PDB file of C-alpha atoms in Angstrom:
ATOM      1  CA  UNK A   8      63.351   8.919  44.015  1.00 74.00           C
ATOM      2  CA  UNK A   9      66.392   7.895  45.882  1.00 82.00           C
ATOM      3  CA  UNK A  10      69.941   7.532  44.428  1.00 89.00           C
ATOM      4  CA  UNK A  11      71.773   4.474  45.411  1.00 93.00           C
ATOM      5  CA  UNK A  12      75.529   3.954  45.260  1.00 94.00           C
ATOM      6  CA  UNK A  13      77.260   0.469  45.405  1.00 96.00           C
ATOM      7  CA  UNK A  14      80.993   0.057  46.489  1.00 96.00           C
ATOM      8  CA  UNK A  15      82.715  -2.178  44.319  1.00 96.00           C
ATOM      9  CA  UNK A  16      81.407  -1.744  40.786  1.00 95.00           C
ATOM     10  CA  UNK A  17      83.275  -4.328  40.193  1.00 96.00           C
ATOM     11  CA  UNK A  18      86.293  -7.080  41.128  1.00 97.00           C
ATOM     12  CA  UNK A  19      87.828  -9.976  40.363  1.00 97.00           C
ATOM     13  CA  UNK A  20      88.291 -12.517  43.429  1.00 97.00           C
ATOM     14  CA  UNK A  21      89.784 -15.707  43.618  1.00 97.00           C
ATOM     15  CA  UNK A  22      87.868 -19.103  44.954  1.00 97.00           C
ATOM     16  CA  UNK A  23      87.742 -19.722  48.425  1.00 97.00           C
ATOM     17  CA  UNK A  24      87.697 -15.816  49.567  1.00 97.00           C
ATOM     18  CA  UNK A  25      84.742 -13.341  50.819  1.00 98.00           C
ATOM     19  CA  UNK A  26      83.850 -10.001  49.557  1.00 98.00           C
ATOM     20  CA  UNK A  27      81.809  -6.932  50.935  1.00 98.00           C
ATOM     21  CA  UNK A  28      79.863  -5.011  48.849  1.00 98.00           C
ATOM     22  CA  UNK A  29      78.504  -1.645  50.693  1.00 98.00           C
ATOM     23  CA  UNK A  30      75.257  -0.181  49.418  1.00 97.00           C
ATOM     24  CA  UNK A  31      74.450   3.723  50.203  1.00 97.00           C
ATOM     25  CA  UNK A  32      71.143   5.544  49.829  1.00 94.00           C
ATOM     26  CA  UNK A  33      70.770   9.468  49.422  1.00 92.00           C
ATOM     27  CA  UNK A  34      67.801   9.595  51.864  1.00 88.00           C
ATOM     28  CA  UNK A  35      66.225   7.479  54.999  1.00 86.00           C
ATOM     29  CA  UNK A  36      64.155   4.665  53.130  1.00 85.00           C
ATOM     30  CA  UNK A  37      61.986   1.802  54.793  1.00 83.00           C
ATOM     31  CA  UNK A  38      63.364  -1.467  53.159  1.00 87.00           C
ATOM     32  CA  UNK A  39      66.082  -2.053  51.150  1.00 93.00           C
ATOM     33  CA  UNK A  40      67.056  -5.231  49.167  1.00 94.00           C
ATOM     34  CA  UNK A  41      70.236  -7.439  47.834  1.00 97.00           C
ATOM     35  CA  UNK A  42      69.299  -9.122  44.184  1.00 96.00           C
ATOM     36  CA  UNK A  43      71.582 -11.203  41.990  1.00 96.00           C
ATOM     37  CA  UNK A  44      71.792 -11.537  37.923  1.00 92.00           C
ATOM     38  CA  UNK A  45      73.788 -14.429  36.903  1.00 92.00           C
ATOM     39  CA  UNK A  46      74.872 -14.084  33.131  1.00 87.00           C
ATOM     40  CA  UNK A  47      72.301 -13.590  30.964  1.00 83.00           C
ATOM     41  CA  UNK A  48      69.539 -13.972  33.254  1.00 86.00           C
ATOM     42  CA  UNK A  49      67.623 -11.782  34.840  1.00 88.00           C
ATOM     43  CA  UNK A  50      67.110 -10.693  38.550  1.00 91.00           C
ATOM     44  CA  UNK A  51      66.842 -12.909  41.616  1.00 93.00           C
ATOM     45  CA  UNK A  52      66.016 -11.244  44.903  1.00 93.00           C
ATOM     46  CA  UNK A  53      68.492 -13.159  47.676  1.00 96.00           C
ATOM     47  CA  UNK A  54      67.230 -11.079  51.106  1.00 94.00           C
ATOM     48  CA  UNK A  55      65.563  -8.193  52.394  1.00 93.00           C
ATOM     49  CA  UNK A  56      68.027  -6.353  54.426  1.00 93.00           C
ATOM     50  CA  UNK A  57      66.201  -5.087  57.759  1.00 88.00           C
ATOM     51  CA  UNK A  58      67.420  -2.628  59.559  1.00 88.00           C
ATOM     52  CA  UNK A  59      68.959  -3.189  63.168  1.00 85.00           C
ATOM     53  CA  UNK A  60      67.644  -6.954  62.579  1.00 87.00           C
ATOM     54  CA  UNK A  61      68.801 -10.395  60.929  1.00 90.00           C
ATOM     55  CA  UNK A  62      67.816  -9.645  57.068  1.00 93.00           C
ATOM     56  CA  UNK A  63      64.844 -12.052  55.675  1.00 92.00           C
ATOM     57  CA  UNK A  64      66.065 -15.058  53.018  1.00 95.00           C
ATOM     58  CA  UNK A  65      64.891 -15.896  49.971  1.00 92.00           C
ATOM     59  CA  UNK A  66      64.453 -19.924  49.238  1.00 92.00           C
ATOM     60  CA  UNK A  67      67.994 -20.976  48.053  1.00 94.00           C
ATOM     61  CA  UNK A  68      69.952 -18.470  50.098  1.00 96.00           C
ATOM     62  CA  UNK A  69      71.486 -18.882  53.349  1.00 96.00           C
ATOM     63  CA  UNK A  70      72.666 -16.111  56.380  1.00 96.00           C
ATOM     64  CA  UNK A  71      76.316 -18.392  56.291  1.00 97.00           C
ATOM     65  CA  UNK A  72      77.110 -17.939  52.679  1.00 97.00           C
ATOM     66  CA  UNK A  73      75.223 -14.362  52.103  1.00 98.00           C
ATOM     67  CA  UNK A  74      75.659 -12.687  55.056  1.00 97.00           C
ATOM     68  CA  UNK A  75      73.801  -9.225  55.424  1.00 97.00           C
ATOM     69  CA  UNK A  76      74.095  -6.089  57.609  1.00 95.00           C
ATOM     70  CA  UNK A  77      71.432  -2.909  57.953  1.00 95.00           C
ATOM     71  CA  UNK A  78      73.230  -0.993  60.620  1.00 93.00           C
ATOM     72  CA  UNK A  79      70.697   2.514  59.484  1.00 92.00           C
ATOM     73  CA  UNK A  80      68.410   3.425  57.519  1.00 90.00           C
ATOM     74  CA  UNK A  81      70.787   4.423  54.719  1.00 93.00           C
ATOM     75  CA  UNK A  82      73.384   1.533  54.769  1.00 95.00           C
ATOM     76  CA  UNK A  83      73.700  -2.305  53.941  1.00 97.00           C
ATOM     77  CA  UNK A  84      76.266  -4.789  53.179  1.00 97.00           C
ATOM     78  CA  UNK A  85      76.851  -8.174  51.686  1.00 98.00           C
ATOM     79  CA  UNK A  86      78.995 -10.246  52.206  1.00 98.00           C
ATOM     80  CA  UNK A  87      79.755 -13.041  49.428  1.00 98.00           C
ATOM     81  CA  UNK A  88      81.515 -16.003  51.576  1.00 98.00           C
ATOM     82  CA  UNK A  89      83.691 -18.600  50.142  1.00 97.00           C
ATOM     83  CA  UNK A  90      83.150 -17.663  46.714  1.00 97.00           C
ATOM     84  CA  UNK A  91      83.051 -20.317  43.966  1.00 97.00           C
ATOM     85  CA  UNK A  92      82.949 -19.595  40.162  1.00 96.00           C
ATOM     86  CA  UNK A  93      79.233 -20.062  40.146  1.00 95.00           C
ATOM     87  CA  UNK A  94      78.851 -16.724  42.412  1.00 97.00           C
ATOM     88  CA  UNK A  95      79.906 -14.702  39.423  1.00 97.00           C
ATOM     89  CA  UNK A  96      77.128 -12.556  38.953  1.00 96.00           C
ATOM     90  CA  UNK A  97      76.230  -9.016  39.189  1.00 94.00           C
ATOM     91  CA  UNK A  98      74.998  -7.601  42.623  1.00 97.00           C
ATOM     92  CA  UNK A  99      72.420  -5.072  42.658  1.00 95.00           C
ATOM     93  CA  UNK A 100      71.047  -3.040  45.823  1.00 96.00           C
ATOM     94  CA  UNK A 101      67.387  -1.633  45.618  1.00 94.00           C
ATOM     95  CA  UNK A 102      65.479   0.236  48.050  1.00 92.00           C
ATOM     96  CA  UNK A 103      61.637   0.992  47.726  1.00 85.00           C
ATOM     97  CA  UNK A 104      61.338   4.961  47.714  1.00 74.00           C
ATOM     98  CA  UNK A 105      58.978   6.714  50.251  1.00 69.00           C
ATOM     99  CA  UNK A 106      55.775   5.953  49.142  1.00 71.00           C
ATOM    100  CA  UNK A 107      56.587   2.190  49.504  1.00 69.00           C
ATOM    101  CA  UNK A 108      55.274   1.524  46.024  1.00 73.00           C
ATOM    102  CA  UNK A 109      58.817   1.835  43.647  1.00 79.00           C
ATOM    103  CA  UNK A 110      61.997   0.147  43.891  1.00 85.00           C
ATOM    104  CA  UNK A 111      65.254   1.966  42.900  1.00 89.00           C
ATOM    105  CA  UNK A 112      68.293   0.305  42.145  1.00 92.00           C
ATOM    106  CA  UNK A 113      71.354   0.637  42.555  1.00 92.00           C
ATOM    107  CA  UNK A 114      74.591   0.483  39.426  1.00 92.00           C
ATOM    108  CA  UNK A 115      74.899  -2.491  40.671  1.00 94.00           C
ATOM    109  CA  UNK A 116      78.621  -4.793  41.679  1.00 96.00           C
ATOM    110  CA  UNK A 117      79.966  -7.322  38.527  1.00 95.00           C
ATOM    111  CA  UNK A 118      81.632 -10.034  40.468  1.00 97.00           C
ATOM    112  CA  UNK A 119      84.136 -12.041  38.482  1.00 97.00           C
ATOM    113  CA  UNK A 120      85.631 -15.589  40.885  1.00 97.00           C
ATOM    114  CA  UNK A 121      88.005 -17.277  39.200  1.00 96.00           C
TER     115      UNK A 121
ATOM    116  CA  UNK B  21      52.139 -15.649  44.949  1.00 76.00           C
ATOM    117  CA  UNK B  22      53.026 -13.285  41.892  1.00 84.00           C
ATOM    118  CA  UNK B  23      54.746 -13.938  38.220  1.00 89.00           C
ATOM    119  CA  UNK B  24      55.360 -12.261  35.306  1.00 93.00           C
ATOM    120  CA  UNK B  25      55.891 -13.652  32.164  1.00 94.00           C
ATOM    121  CA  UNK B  26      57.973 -11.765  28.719  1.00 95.00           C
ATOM    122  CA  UNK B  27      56.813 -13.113  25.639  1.00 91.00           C
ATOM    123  CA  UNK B  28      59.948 -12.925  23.204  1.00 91.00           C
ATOM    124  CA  UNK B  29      63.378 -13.169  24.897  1.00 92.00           C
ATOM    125  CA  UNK B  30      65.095 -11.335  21.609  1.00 96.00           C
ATOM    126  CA  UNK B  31      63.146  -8.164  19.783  1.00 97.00           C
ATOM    127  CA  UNK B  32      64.845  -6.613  16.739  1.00 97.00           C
ATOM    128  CA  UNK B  33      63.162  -3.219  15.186  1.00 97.00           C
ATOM    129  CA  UNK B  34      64.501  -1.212  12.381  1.00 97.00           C
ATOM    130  CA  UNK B  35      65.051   2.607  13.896  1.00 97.00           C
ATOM    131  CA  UNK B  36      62.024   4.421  13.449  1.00 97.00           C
ATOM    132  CA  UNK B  37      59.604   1.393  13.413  1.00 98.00           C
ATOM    133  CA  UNK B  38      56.946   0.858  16.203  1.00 97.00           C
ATOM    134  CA  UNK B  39      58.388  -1.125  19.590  1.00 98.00           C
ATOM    135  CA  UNK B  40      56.150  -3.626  21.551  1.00 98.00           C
ATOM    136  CA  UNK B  41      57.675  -5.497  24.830  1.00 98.00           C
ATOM    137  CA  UNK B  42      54.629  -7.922  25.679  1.00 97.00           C
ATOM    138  CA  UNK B  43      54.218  -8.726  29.469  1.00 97.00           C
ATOM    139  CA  UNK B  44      51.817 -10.726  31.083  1.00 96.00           C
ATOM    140  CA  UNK B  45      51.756 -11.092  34.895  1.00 94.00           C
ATOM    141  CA  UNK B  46      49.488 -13.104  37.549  1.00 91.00           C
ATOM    142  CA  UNK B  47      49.511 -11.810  40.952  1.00 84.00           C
ATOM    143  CA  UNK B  48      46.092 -12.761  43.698  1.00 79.00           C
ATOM    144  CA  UNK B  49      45.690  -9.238  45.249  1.00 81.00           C
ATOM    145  CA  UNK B  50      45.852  -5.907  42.812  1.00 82.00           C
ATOM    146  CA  UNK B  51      49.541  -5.686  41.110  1.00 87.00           C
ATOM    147  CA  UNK B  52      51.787  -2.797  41.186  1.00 89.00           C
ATOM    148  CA  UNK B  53      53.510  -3.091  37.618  1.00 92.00           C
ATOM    149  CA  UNK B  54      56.873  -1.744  36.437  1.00 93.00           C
ATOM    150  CA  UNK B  55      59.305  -1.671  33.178  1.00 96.00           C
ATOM    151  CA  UNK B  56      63.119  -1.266  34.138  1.00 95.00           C
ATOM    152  CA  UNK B  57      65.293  -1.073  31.424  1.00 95.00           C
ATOM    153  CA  UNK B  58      69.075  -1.714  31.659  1.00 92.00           C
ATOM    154  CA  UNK B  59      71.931  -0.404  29.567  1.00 91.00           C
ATOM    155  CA  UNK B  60      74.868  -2.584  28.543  1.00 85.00           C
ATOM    156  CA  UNK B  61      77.276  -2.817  32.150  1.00 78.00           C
ATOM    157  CA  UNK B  62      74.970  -0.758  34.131  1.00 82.00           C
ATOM    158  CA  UNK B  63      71.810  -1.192  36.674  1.00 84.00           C
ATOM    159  CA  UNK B  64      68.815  -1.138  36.396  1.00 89.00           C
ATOM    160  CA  UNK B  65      66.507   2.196  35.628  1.00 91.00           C
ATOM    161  CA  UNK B  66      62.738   2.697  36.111  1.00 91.00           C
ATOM    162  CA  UNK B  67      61.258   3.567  32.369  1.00 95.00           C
ATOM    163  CA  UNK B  68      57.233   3.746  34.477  1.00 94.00           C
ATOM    164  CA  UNK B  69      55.556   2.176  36.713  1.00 91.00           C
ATOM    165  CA  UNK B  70      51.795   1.524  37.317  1.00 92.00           C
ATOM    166  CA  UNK B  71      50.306   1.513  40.574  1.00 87.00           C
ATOM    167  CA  UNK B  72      46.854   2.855  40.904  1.00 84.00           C
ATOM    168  CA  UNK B  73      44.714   5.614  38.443  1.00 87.00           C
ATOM    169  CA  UNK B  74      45.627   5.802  35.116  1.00 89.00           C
ATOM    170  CA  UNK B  75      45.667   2.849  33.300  1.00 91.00           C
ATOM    171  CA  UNK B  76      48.001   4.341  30.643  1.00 95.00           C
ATOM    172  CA  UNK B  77      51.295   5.338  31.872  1.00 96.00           C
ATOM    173  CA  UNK B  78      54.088   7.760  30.278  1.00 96.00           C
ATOM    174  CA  UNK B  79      57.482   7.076  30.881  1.00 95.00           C
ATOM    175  CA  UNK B  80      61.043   8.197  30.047  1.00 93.00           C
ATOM    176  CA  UNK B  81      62.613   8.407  26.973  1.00 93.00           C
ATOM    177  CA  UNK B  82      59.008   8.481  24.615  1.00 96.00           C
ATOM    178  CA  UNK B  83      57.846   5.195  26.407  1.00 97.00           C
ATOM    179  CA  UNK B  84      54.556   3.874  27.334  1.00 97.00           C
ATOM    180  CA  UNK B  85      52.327   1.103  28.874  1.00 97.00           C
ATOM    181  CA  UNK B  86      48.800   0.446  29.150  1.00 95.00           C
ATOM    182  CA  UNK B  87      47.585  -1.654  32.198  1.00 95.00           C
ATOM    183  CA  UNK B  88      45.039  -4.294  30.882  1.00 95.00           C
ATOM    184  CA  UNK B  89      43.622  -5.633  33.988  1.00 92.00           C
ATOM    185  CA  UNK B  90      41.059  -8.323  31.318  1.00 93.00           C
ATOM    186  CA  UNK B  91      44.221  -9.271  30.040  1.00 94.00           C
ATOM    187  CA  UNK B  92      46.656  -9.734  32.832  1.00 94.00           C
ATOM    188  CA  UNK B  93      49.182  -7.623  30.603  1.00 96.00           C
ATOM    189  CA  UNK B  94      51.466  -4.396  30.964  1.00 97.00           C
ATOM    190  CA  UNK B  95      52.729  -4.098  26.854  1.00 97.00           C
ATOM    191  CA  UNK B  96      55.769  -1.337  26.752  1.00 98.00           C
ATOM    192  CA  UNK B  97      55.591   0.383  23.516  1.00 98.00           C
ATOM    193  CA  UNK B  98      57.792   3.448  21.766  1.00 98.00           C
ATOM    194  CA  UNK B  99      55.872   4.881  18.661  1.00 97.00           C
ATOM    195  CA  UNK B 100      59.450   5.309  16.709  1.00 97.00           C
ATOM    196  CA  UNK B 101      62.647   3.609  18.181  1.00 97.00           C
ATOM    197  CA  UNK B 102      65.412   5.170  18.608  1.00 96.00           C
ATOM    198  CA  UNK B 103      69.312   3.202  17.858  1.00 96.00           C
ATOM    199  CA  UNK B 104      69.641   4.495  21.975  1.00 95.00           C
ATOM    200  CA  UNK B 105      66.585   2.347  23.120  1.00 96.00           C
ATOM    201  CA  UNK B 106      68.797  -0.895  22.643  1.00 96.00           C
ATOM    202  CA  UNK B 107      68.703  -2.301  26.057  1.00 96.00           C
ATOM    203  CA  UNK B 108      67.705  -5.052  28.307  1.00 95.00           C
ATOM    204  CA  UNK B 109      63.990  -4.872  29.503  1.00 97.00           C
ATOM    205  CA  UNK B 110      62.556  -6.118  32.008  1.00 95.00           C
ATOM    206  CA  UNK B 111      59.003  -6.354  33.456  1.00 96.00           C
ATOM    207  CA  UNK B 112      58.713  -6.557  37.070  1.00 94.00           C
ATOM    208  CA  UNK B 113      55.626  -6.968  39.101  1.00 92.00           C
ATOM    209  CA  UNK B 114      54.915  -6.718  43.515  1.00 86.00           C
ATOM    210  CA  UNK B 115      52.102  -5.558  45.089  1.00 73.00           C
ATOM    211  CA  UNK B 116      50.479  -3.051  47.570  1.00 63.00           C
ATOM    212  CA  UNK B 117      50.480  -5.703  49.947  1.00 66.00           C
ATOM    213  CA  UNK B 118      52.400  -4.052  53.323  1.00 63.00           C
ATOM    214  CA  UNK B 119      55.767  -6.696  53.946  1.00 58.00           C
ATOM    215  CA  UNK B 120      55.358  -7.612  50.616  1.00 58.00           C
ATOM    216  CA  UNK B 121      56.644  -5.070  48.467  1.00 73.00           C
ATOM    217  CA  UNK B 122      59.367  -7.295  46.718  1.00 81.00           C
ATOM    218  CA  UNK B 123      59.522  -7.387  42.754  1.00 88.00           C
ATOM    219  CA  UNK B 124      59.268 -10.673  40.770  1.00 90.00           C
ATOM    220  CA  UNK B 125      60.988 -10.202  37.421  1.00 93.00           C
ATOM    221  CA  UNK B 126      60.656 -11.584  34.159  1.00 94.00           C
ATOM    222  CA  UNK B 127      62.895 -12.707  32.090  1.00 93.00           C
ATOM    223  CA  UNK B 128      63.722  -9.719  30.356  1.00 94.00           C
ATOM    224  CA  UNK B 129      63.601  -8.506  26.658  1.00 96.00           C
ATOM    225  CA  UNK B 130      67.225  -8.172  24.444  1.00 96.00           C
ATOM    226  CA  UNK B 131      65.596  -5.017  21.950  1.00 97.00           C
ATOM    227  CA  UNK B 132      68.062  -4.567  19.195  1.00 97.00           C
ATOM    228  CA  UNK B 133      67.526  -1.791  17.290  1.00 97.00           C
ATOM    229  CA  UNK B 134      68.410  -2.104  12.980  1.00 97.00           C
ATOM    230  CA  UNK B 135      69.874   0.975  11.259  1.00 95.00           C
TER     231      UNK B 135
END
């Protein structure tokens, strides 16, 4: 399995700003992945980060408000752009292990805008 | 296209009794099937998966889940619960499909657990 760390766990931002969230795997892994959880619900996957090239949207996100970086095999970002209340959610990172068959998921960043 | 579907969005069980998360999925091609379970403020964890073999799959903490391939369905069940198994579940299906690996979620299952 592969251990993921996310940098924020958490943070309060106000409306109008950006935030970075960094996502770290243990090991080399072929494809990793940025999901959101809005309150209550459950998870909704917003890209496939690819490594060294533009990640791959899911309908209802967009490269200009979610932008995404895969610089290695080990590393991705998000970046949350002019944040609005309604982007309060929690941010979770996953990466599908070795054998391609199992995701693994990071602790995940709880985004508060106010 | 793939979907999975949790029948009851709310489960209560008294500590000791029997625990059954239904799940019911569609998917076109051969479905790689998982439970994750999620603790209050944390991520997500992988309870067991199903892939191929084995239609009966052991997972952490005493849990289990029996592909049904006649019945679309991937039940989680706990002979006893514990007051620690009060969680978030949530059933989560993708395939072996190569560039399609992604997970569709359901809507996940509150278990409370009664003293």
């Amino acid at each position: 399995s592969a251990v993921i760390s996310q940098k924020p766990s958490r943070d309060i931002c106000q409306r109008g700003t950006s935030l970075t969230i960094q996502c770290q795997v243990d090991s080399q892994v072929t494809m990793m992945f940025w999901y959101r959880q809005q309150p209550g619900q459950s998870l909704t996957l917003i890209a496939t980060a690819n490594q060294g090239s533009e990640a791959t949207y899911e309908s209802g996100f967009v490269i200009d408000k979610f932008p995404i970086s895969r610089p290695n095999l080990t590393f991705s970002t998000l970046t949350v752009s002019n944040m609005s209340p309604e982007d309060s959610s929690i941010y979770l990172c996953s990466a599908l292990g070795g054998a391609r068959d199992t995701q693994y998921f990071g602790p995940g960043t709880r985004l508060t805008v106010l | 296209a793939q979907s999975v579907t949790q029948l009851g969005s709310h489960v209560s069980v008294s500590e000791g009794a029997l625990v059954l998360l239904r799940c019911n999925y569609s998917s076109s091609v051969p479905p790689y099937l998982f439970w994750y379970v999620q603790y209050p403020n944390q991520g997500l964890q992988l309870l067991l998966k199903y892939t191929t073999g084995a239609t009966l799959v052991k997972g952490i903490n005493g849990f289990e889940a029996e592909f049904k391939k006649s019945e679309t369905s991937f039940h989680l069940t706990k002979p006893s619960a514990h007051m620690s198994d009060a969680a978030e579940y949530f059933c989560a299906v993708s395939t072996s499909n190569f560039g399609n690996e992604k997970l569709t979620f359901g809507t996940g299952t509150r278990l409370t657990i009664i003293p």
